[in-house]
Coordinates of C-alpha atoms in Angstrom, one line a residue:
M9 CA 1.2 -32.5 -150.8
E10 CA 4.8 -33.3 -151.0
N11 CA 4.4 -36.7 -150.0
V12 CA 3.1 -38.2 -152.7
V13 CA 3.6 -38.1 -156.0
I14 CA 1.0 -39.6 -158.6
F15 CA 2.4 -42.0 -161.2
D16 CA 0.7 -44.4 -163.8
S17 CA 0.1 -48.1 -162.1
P18 CA 0.5 -50.2 -164.1
G19 CA -2.3 -52.2 -164.7
K20 CA -4.7 -49.8 -162.5
G21 CA -4.9 -46.3 -164.0
R22 CA -3.6 -43.1 -162.1
G23 CA -2.4 -43.8 -158.1
L24 CA 0.1 -43.1 -155.7
K25 CA 3.5 -43.8 -154.7
A26 CA 5.8 -42.5 -152.0
A27 CA 7.7 -39.9 -152.6
K28 CA 9.9 -40.4 -148.9
E29 CA 10.4 -43.2 -146.9
F30 CA 8.1 -43.6 -145.3
W31 CA 7.9 -46.0 -141.0
A32 CA 5.2 -47.7 -139.5
G33 CA 1.9 -44.9 -138.4
D34 CA 3.6 -42.1 -140.2
V35 CA 0.5 -40.0 -141.5
I36 CA 1.5 -39.7 -145.1
F37 CA -1.2 -37.3 -145.4
S38 CA -4.6 -35.5 -144.5
E39 CA -7.5 -34.8 -146.3
A40 CA -10.6 -32.8 -145.2
S41 CA -14.0 -34.3 -147.1
L42 CA -14.7 -31.8 -150.0
A43 CA -18.7 -32.6 -148.8
A44 CA -20.1 -35.0 -146.6
V45 CA -23.6 -36.3 -145.1
V46 CA -25.3 -38.8 -143.0
F47 CA -26.8 -41.9 -143.8
D48 CA -30.0 -41.8 -144.3
S49 CA -31.2 -44.2 -141.2
L50 CA -29.5 -42.6 -139.0
A51 CA -29.6 -38.7 -140.4
E52 CA -32.0 -38.1 -136.3
R53 CA -29.1 -39.9 -134.0
V54 CA -25.9 -37.8 -135.6
C55 CA -24.7 -34.4 -135.9
H56 CA -24.6 -33.4 -139.8
S57 CA -22.1 -30.9 -139.1
C58 CA -19.7 -33.3 -136.5
F59 CA -20.9 -36.8 -137.2
R60 CA -20.6 -37.4 -133.1
R61 CA -23.6 -40.0 -132.3
Q62 CA -25.6 -37.9 -129.6
E63 CA -29.0 -39.1 -127.5
K64 CA -30.7 -35.5 -127.8
L65 CA -29.7 -33.8 -130.9
Q66 CA -31.7 -29.4 -131.7
R67 CA -32.9 -29.9 -135.2
C68 CA -33.0 -27.8 -138.1
G69 CA -35.6 -24.8 -137.4
Q70 CA -36.7 -25.0 -141.2
C71 CA -36.2 -28.0 -142.7
K72 CA -37.0 -29.9 -140.0
F73 CA -34.3 -32.4 -141.3
A74 CA -30.6 -31.5 -140.3
H75 CA -30.1 -32.2 -136.6
Y76 CA -27.0 -31.1 -134.8
C77 CA -25.9 -31.8 -131.3
D78 CA -26.0 -26.9 -130.1
R79 CA -26.0 -24.2 -132.2
T80 CA -21.7 -24.7 -131.7
C81 CA -22.1 -27.6 -134.4
Q82 CA -25.3 -25.4 -136.1
R83 CA -23.2 -22.4 -136.9
A84 CA -20.6 -24.5 -138.5
G85 CA -22.3 -26.6 -140.5
W86 CA -25.0 -23.6 -142.2
A87 CA -21.9 -22.7 -145.2
E88 CA -23.1 -26.3 -146.0
H89 CA -26.9 -27.0 -145.3
K90 CA -27.8 -23.0 -146.4
Q91 CA -28.1 -24.1 -149.6
E92 CA -29.8 -27.8 -149.1
C93 CA -32.1 -26.5 -146.5
S94 CA -34.2 -23.8 -148.6
A95 CA -34.4 -26.8 -151.7
I96 CA -35.2 -29.2 -149.0
K97 CA -38.1 -27.1 -148.3
A98 CA -38.7 -26.1 -151.6
Y99 CA -38.8 -29.6 -152.3
G100 CA -41.5 -30.4 -150.0
K101 CA -39.3 -33.3 -149.0
V102 CA -35.6 -35.2 -148.6
P103 CA -34.5 -37.3 -151.1
N104 CA -31.8 -39.9 -150.4
E105 CA -27.9 -39.7 -149.6
N106 CA -26.8 -39.8 -152.7
I107 CA -28.7 -37.3 -153.8
R108 CA -28.1 -35.2 -150.7
L109 CA -24.0 -35.7 -151.5
V110 CA -24.1 -35.4 -155.3
A111 CA -26.3 -31.5 -154.5
R112 CA -23.5 -30.4 -151.0
I113 CA -20.7 -31.7 -154.4
L114 CA -21.9 -29.2 -157.3
W115 CA -23.0 -26.0 -155.1
R116 CA -19.2 -26.7 -153.7
L117 CA -18.0 -26.4 -157.1
D118 CA -19.9 -23.6 -157.9
K119 CA -19.1 -21.9 -154.7
D120 CA -15.2 -23.0 -154.8
G121 CA -14.0 -24.1 -157.9
S122 CA -12.7 -27.1 -159.4
T123 CA -10.5 -27.7 -157.4
V124 CA -11.4 -26.5 -153.9
S125 CA -7.7 -26.7 -152.2
D126 CA -4.0 -26.1 -153.1
M127 CA -3.5 -30.0 -151.9
Q128 CA -5.6 -31.4 -153.7
L129 CA -3.7 -33.4 -156.9
T130 CA -7.3 -34.1 -158.5
T131 CA -10.9 -32.8 -160.1
L132 CA -13.9 -34.5 -160.3
D133 CA -14.1 -34.6 -163.9
E134 CA -9.7 -36.6 -163.9
L135 CA -11.6 -40.0 -161.3
E136 CA -13.0 -42.3 -163.0
D137 CA -17.2 -42.8 -163.0
H138 CA -17.7 -46.8 -164.1
I139 CA -21.1 -45.5 -165.5
T140 CA -20.4 -48.3 -169.4
D141 CA -19.1 -50.5 -166.3
M142 CA -22.5 -50.4 -164.1
Q143 CA -25.6 -53.3 -164.4
E144 CA -28.6 -53.1 -166.2
D145 CA -29.9 -52.9 -162.8
E146 CA -27.2 -49.9 -161.5
L147 CA -28.3 -47.8 -164.5
K148 CA -31.9 -48.1 -164.1
E149 CA -31.6 -46.7 -159.9
L150 CA -29.0 -44.3 -161.9
K151 CA -31.2 -42.2 -163.7
V152 CA -34.3 -42.5 -161.0
D153 CA -31.3 -41.4 -158.9
I154 CA -30.7 -38.5 -162.0
H155 CA -34.4 -37.8 -162.1
N156 CA -35.2 -37.1 -158.5
F157 CA -31.8 -34.6 -158.1
L158 CA -33.6 -33.1 -161.2
D159 CA -36.5 -32.6 -159.5
F160 CA -34.8 -31.3 -156.0
W161 CA -32.0 -28.5 -157.6
P162 CA -33.6 -25.1 -156.7
R163 CA -33.8 -23.2 -160.0
T164 CA -31.9 -20.6 -158.4
S165 CA -29.0 -23.0 -158.2
K166 CA -26.4 -22.6 -161.6
Q167 CA -27.5 -25.7 -163.1
H168 CA -25.8 -28.7 -165.0
T169 CA -25.6 -30.5 -167.3
V170 CA -27.0 -34.3 -167.6
D171 CA -23.3 -36.0 -168.3
D172 CA -21.7 -33.7 -165.8
I173 CA -24.9 -35.1 -163.2
S174 CA -24.6 -39.0 -163.4
H175 CA -20.6 -38.0 -164.0
I176 CA -20.9 -37.5 -160.5
F177 CA -23.0 -40.2 -159.2
G178 CA -20.5 -42.4 -160.7
V179 CA -17.3 -41.1 -158.8
I180 CA -19.1 -41.6 -155.2
N181 CA -20.7 -44.9 -156.3
C182 CA -16.9 -46.2 -156.2
N183 CA -15.2 -43.5 -154.5
G184 CA -17.8 -42.8 -151.9
F185 CA -15.8 -43.4 -147.7
S186 CA -17.3 -44.0 -144.7
V187 CA -17.5 -41.5 -141.8
S188 CA -17.4 -43.2 -139.3
D189 CA -18.9 -41.6 -135.5
Q190 CA -16.8 -39.5 -132.7
R191 CA -15.5 -43.4 -131.8
G192 CA -14.7 -44.4 -135.3
L193 CA -17.0 -47.6 -134.5
Q194 CA -19.8 -47.3 -136.5
A195 CA -20.5 -46.3 -139.9
V196 CA -23.3 -43.3 -140.2
G197 CA -21.8 -41.5 -143.1
V198 CA -19.9 -40.9 -146.6
G199 CA -18.0 -38.2 -148.5
L200 CA -15.7 -37.4 -150.8
F201 CA -12.0 -37.1 -150.6
P202 CA -10.7 -36.9 -153.8
N203 CA -7.0 -36.7 -153.3
L204 CA -7.5 -40.3 -151.5
C205 CA -9.3 -41.7 -154.7
L206 CA -6.3 -42.1 -155.9
V207 CA -5.4 -44.4 -153.6
N208 CA -5.2 -48.0 -155.0
H209 CA -6.1 -51.1 -154.2
D210 CA -4.0 -54.0 -151.7
C211 CA -5.0 -57.5 -149.7
W212 CA -2.1 -57.4 -148.3
P213 CA -1.5 -53.1 -148.3
N214 CA 1.1 -51.1 -146.9
C215 CA -1.4 -48.2 -145.7
T216 CA -4.4 -47.7 -144.4
V217 CA -7.2 -44.8 -143.7
I218 CA -9.1 -44.1 -140.4
L219 CA -11.0 -40.4 -140.2
N220 CA -9.6 -38.7 -137.2
H221 CA -10.7 -35.0 -135.8
G222 CA -13.0 -34.3 -138.9
K223 CA -10.3 -35.2 -141.6
I224 CA -9.0 -38.4 -143.0
E225 CA -5.5 -39.9 -142.3
L226 CA -3.5 -42.0 -144.8
R227 CA -1.5 -43.7 -142.4
S228 CA 1.5 -45.8 -143.9
L229 CA 1.5 -50.0 -141.3
G230 CA 5.5 -50.8 -141.9
K231 CA 8.0 -49.5 -143.9
I232 CA 7.2 -47.7 -147.5
A233 CA 10.2 -47.1 -149.5
E234 CA 11.2 -44.4 -151.3
G235 CA 9.6 -44.4 -154.8
E236 CA 7.1 -47.4 -153.9
E237 CA 2.8 -47.0 -154.3
L238 CA 1.1 -46.6 -151.6
T239 CA -2.2 -49.2 -151.3
V240 CA -5.6 -49.7 -149.5
A241 CA -7.5 -52.4 -149.1
Y242 CA -11.2 -52.1 -150.4
V243 CA -12.4 -55.4 -149.2
D244 CA -12.2 -57.5 -145.5
Y245 CA -9.0 -60.4 -146.0
M246 CA -11.4 -62.2 -144.2
N247 CA -13.2 -63.2 -147.8
L248 CA -11.6 -65.7 -149.7
S249 CA -9.5 -64.6 -152.7
E250 CA -12.4 -65.2 -155.2
E251 CA -14.1 -63.7 -152.7
R252 CA -12.8 -60.4 -152.7
Q253 CA -11.9 -60.4 -156.1
R254 CA -15.5 -61.1 -157.0
L255 CA -16.5 -57.7 -154.8
L256 CA -13.4 -55.6 -156.6
K257 CA -14.8 -56.6 -159.2
T258 CA -18.8 -55.8 -158.9
Q259 CA -18.2 -53.4 -156.9
Y260 CA -15.1 -51.1 -158.4
F261 CA -15.6 -52.5 -162.2
F262 CA -11.0 -54.3 -161.7
D263 CA -9.8 -57.6 -162.0
C264 CA -6.8 -57.6 -158.9
T265 CA -3.9 -59.3 -159.4
C266 CA -2.1 -59.0 -156.2
E267 CA -0.2 -61.6 -154.4
H268 CA -2.8 -62.6 -152.4
C269 CA -5.2 -63.0 -155.0
K270 CA -3.2 -64.7 -157.4
N271 CA -1.7 -67.6 -155.5
K272 CA -4.4 -68.0 -152.9
I273 CA -2.4 -67.1 -149.7
K274 CA -4.2 -68.7 -146.9
D275 CA -7.5 -68.9 -148.6
D276 CA -6.1 -72.7 -147.7
I277 CA -6.8 -72.5 -143.5
K278 CA -9.4 -70.2 -144.2
L279 CA -10.8 -73.0 -145.0
G280 CA -9.3 -75.9 -142.8
G281 CA -9.2 -78.3 -140.9
R282 CA -8.5 -78.3 -137.3
E283 CA -5.0 -81.1 -136.8
V284 CA -4.4 -82.3 -133.7
D285 CA -1.5 -84.6 -133.5
G286 CA -0.7 -84.6 -136.7
V287 CA -3.6 -86.3 -137.8
K288 CA -6.3 -83.4 -139.5
P289 CA -9.7 -85.0 -139.9
S290 CA -10.5 -85.7 -143.7
E291 CA -11.9 -83.1 -146.7
E292 CA -15.0 -84.7 -146.1
Q293 CA -15.3 -84.1 -142.4
V294 CA -14.6 -80.2 -143.2
K295 CA -16.4 -80.1 -146.6
E296 CA -19.0 -81.1 -144.7
A297 CA -18.8 -78.9 -141.2
T298 CA -18.4 -76.2 -143.3
D299 CA -21.4 -76.9 -144.9
Y300 CA -23.8 -76.9 -141.8
C301 CA -21.6 -73.9 -139.9
Y302 CA -22.5 -71.8 -143.2
Q303 CA -26.8 -72.9 -142.7
M304 CA -25.7 -72.8 -139.2
L305 CA -24.6 -69.0 -140.0
E306 CA -28.0 -67.8 -142.2
K307 CA -30.2 -69.1 -139.6
M308 CA -27.9 -67.1 -136.8
D309 CA -28.0 -64.5 -138.9
K310 CA -31.8 -64.4 -139.0
A311 CA -32.2 -65.1 -134.9
R312 CA -29.9 -61.9 -134.7
L313 CA -32.3 -59.4 -136.5
N314 CA -34.7 -60.1 -134.6
G315 CA -33.1 -59.5 -131.8
D316 CA -34.3 -63.0 -129.8
Y317 CA -30.4 -63.4 -128.6
H318 CA -30.8 -65.9 -126.7
E319 CA -31.5 -68.4 -129.6
V320 CA -28.2 -66.7 -130.9
V321 CA -26.7 -68.2 -128.6
K322 CA -28.2 -71.5 -128.6
I323 CA -27.5 -71.7 -132.7
C324 CA -23.9 -70.8 -132.1
R325 CA -23.1 -72.8 -129.2
E326 CA -24.9 -76.4 -131.1
C327 CA -22.7 -75.2 -134.6
I328 CA -19.5 -75.0 -132.2
E329 CA -19.8 -77.9 -130.8
K330 CA -20.2 -79.1 -134.2
T331 CA -17.5 -77.6 -135.8
E332 CA -15.2 -76.8 -133.6
P333 CA -13.1 -80.1 -132.8
V334 CA -12.7 -80.8 -137.1
L335 CA -12.1 -76.7 -139.1
A336 CA -9.3 -74.6 -138.1
E337 CA -9.5 -71.8 -135.0
T338 CA -8.8 -70.0 -138.4
H339 CA -11.5 -71.4 -140.8
I340 CA -14.0 -68.3 -141.0
Y341 CA -17.3 -69.6 -140.9
L342 CA -15.3 -70.6 -137.2
L343 CA -14.2 -67.4 -136.7
R344 CA -17.9 -65.2 -137.1
M345 CA -19.8 -67.6 -135.2
W346 CA -16.6 -67.3 -132.2
S347 CA -17.4 -63.2 -132.6
T348 CA -21.2 -63.6 -132.3
M349 CA -20.9 -65.9 -128.9
S350 CA -18.4 -63.1 -127.7
E351 CA -20.2 -60.2 -128.8
V352 CA -23.4 -61.8 -127.3
Q353 CA -22.3 -63.0 -124.5
A354 CA -21.5 -60.5 -122.9
Y355 CA -24.3 -58.9 -123.7
L356 CA -26.2 -60.8 -121.9
Q357 CA -23.2 -60.7 -119.6
Y358 CA -22.6 -64.1 -118.9
L359 CA -18.4 -62.1 -119.3
N360 CA -16.2 -65.9 -118.7
D361 CA -18.2 -67.1 -122.2
A362 CA -18.5 -64.5 -124.1
A363 CA -13.7 -64.0 -122.3
E364 CA -12.9 -67.4 -123.9
Y365 CA -15.3 -66.7 -127.6
A366 CA -13.4 -63.6 -127.8
R367 CA -9.2 -64.8 -127.2
K368 CA -10.4 -67.7 -129.8
M369 CA -11.5 -65.0 -132.2
V370 CA -8.5 -62.8 -131.9
E371 CA -5.8 -65.6 -132.0
G372 CA -7.7 -66.9 -135.2
Y373 CA -7.7 -63.4 -136.5
T374 CA -3.4 -62.4 -135.6
K375 CA -2.9 -65.9 -137.5
L376 CA -5.2 -64.0 -141.0
Y377 CA -5.0 -60.7 -140.7
P378 CA -0.8 -58.2 -141.4
P379 CA -0.1 -57.6 -137.8
N380 CA -1.4 -53.6 -138.2
N381 CA -4.7 -54.4 -138.8
A382 CA -7.4 -52.2 -137.2
T383 CA -9.4 -55.1 -137.4
L384 CA -7.0 -57.3 -135.4
G385 CA -6.5 -53.7 -133.1
M386 CA -10.3 -53.6 -132.0
A387 CA -11.2 -56.9 -132.0
A388 CA -8.0 -56.7 -128.9
M389 CA -9.5 -54.7 -127.2
R390 CA -12.9 -55.6 -127.4
A391 CA -12.2 -59.3 -125.9
G392 CA -9.5 -57.0 -123.5
V393 CA -12.6 -55.2 -122.0
I394 CA -14.1 -58.2 -121.8
H395 CA -11.9 -60.0 -120.0
W396 CA -11.4 -57.7 -118.0
Q397 CA -15.3 -57.2 -117.1
A398 CA -14.8 -61.4 -116.4
G399 CA -12.2 -60.7 -114.0
D400 CA -9.6 -62.3 -116.2
I401 CA -6.6 -59.1 -115.3
E402 CA -3.7 -60.7 -117.0
V403 CA -5.1 -61.4 -120.2
A404 CA -6.7 -58.1 -120.1
H405 CA -3.4 -56.6 -120.1
G406 CA -2.0 -58.1 -122.5
M407 CA -4.9 -57.5 -124.6
V408 CA -5.4 -54.3 -124.2
C409 CA -1.6 -54.2 -124.5
K410 CA -1.7 -55.1 -127.9
A411 CA -4.2 -53.4 -128.6
Y412 CA -2.4 -50.2 -127.9
A413 CA -0.1 -51.3 -130.2
I414 CA -1.3 -51.5 -133.5
L415 CA -4.1 -49.2 -132.7
M416 CA -1.1 -46.9 -132.2
V417 CA -0.4 -47.1 -135.9
T418 CA -3.5 -47.8 -137.6
H419 CA -5.2 -44.8 -135.6
G420 CA -2.4 -42.4 -133.9
P421 CA -1.8 -41.2 -130.4
T422 CA -4.5 -38.4 -130.8
H423 CA -8.0 -41.1 -132.2
P424 CA -10.4 -41.0 -129.3
I425 CA -10.6 -44.6 -129.3
T426 CA -6.6 -45.0 -128.4
K427 CA -6.5 -42.4 -126.1
D428 CA -9.7 -44.6 -124.3
L429 CA -7.3 -47.5 -124.4
E430 CA -4.0 -45.6 -123.3
A431 CA -6.8 -44.8 -120.6
M432 CA -7.4 -49.1 -120.3
R433 CA -4.1 -49.1 -120.5
V434 CA -3.0 -47.5 -117.3
Q435 CA -6.3 -49.0 -115.4
T436 CA -5.4 -52.3 -115.9
E437 CA -1.8 -52.4 -115.5
M438 CA -2.4 -50.4 -112.6
E439 CA -4.6 -53.6 -111.5
L440 CA -2.4 -56.4 -112.3
R441 CA 0.0 -54.8 -109.9
M442 CA -2.0 -55.6 -107.4
F443 CA -3.1 -58.5 -108.0
K444 CA -0.3 -59.7 -108.3
Q445 CA 1.1 -58.2 -104.8
N446 CA -2.8 -59.2 -102.8
E447 CA -5.3 -60.7 -105.0
Y448 CA -7.6 -60.9 -102.1
V449 CA -7.4 -57.1 -101.9
Y450 CA -7.6 -56.3 -105.8
H451 CA -10.6 -58.8 -105.4
S452 CA -11.9 -57.2 -103.1
M453 CA -11.8 -52.9 -104.1
R454 CA -12.6 -53.8 -108.1
E455 CA -15.3 -55.6 -106.0
A456 CA -15.9 -52.4 -105.0
A457 CA -15.2 -49.5 -108.2
L458 CA -17.6 -52.0 -110.4
K459 CA -20.9 -50.9 -107.8
N460 CA -19.1 -47.3 -109.0
K461 CA -19.0 -47.6 -112.6
P462 CA -17.1 -50.1 -114.6
M463 CA -14.8 -50.0 -118.4
T464 CA -17.7 -50.3 -121.1
M465 CA -17.4 -50.9 -124.4
L466 CA -20.7 -53.4 -125.1
H467 CA -22.3 -52.5 -126.7
E468 CA -26.3 -54.7 -127.9
P469 CA -25.5 -56.8 -130.9
K470 CA -25.6 -55.6 -134.3
S471 CA -27.8 -56.5 -136.9
V472 CA -25.5 -55.7 -139.3
E473 CA -21.7 -55.5 -140.2
E474 CA -20.8 -52.3 -138.7
G475 CA -18.5 -50.5 -140.8
I476 CA -15.5 -50.9 -139.5
K477 CA -14.0 -53.7 -141.7
N478 CA -14.6 -52.0 -145.6
L479 CA -13.1 -49.1 -146.1
F480 CA -15.3 -47.7 -148.7
H481 CA -19.0 -47.3 -148.2
R482 CA -21.5 -49.2 -151.2
R483 CA -24.7 -48.0 -151.9
K484 CA -26.9 -51.3 -150.7

């Protein structure tokens, strides 16, 4: 870990700073998890060894709980699952993901000691658990988890004090990192990465974290000077500064004092009005449109949760028609409406509408997010695919190139999603050349290709937000 140095960060406790100069896209360090588990809700759909989503998985013949891609994954995961397997059989049921993660951590520590590799910068004992900062309801949940953990923990394993167990629960509560699937598109589990726990928060960070081939990578988003503190964003910058501060205080127990929070940077345009020919709507008009948009978002979320996508489209269209003339293209509620409208219309195969709203969303994101931001990159990628499906190859290629440039920094060239984008970029570049040479021939060949196998990155809209915006897993 020659690239980083532990230091006392003013007002933040321990942190990491750069031991040398870094440039955009540099990997500052990579780290395997101390332990990781699949979410309870996805236990039968995600491999418990490699965390790939699969249609058909093989179930562990002994505990009947763990699922694997094949024998290779099962053998690879056996060292971690062996004690868990016998404990589940003896307990007679499967404990929740937090209990399973704490158990895996303690088995790992019992086997390898407090420092499991030469690359580990800190022990778990040195990490904050913030138990004294927890609210009463959180403490009650913690006590229930500890009680159930003690019932689950085998008597044949090394016994630990309640204080030691509660410390591990506290550490994963505020430092558990969401583990994504093989494409990096959905959070499927939670793990603990001790070195990552030392990286402090900033709402406008100089680093990002991505899971790549089973390890997390801390990647530089731009030039970082030697001695500069390394930071990541714990919460999404799309939130207003007041909301970000509330989330950080309640979830991570600190007050954010970054420049963007102190000066409420970009809060004005996140809830601003649309300027047309130098004329802006009144504050009352903006507030009325904002309140209406918020109410419609609640209705839209309910319809989306029920899978009533035609109702979602109806609600979104009504809201957009009423509020789009008033609200700025960077208004966070309007952006949510555009995002949902694009996603659902693409799923329903109304591709021209979907493409229009995807483009608007990317334009708004570009004015809000830092230039190298994974959420912006993923939005541009999605917009590129939708425009390609809608037959607009010029915009499609531009969006794919924009996404590729961003994700080369945030994800790196070896990440599966970047490799997908590289293939898309080559394909759209070739199609764009054909289009410019002869539009008729291009469209004829495109129709034939579509009948074969179209480019796909679109799935059924989810009723909850996917885990690509918030780095750190929080128990719901």
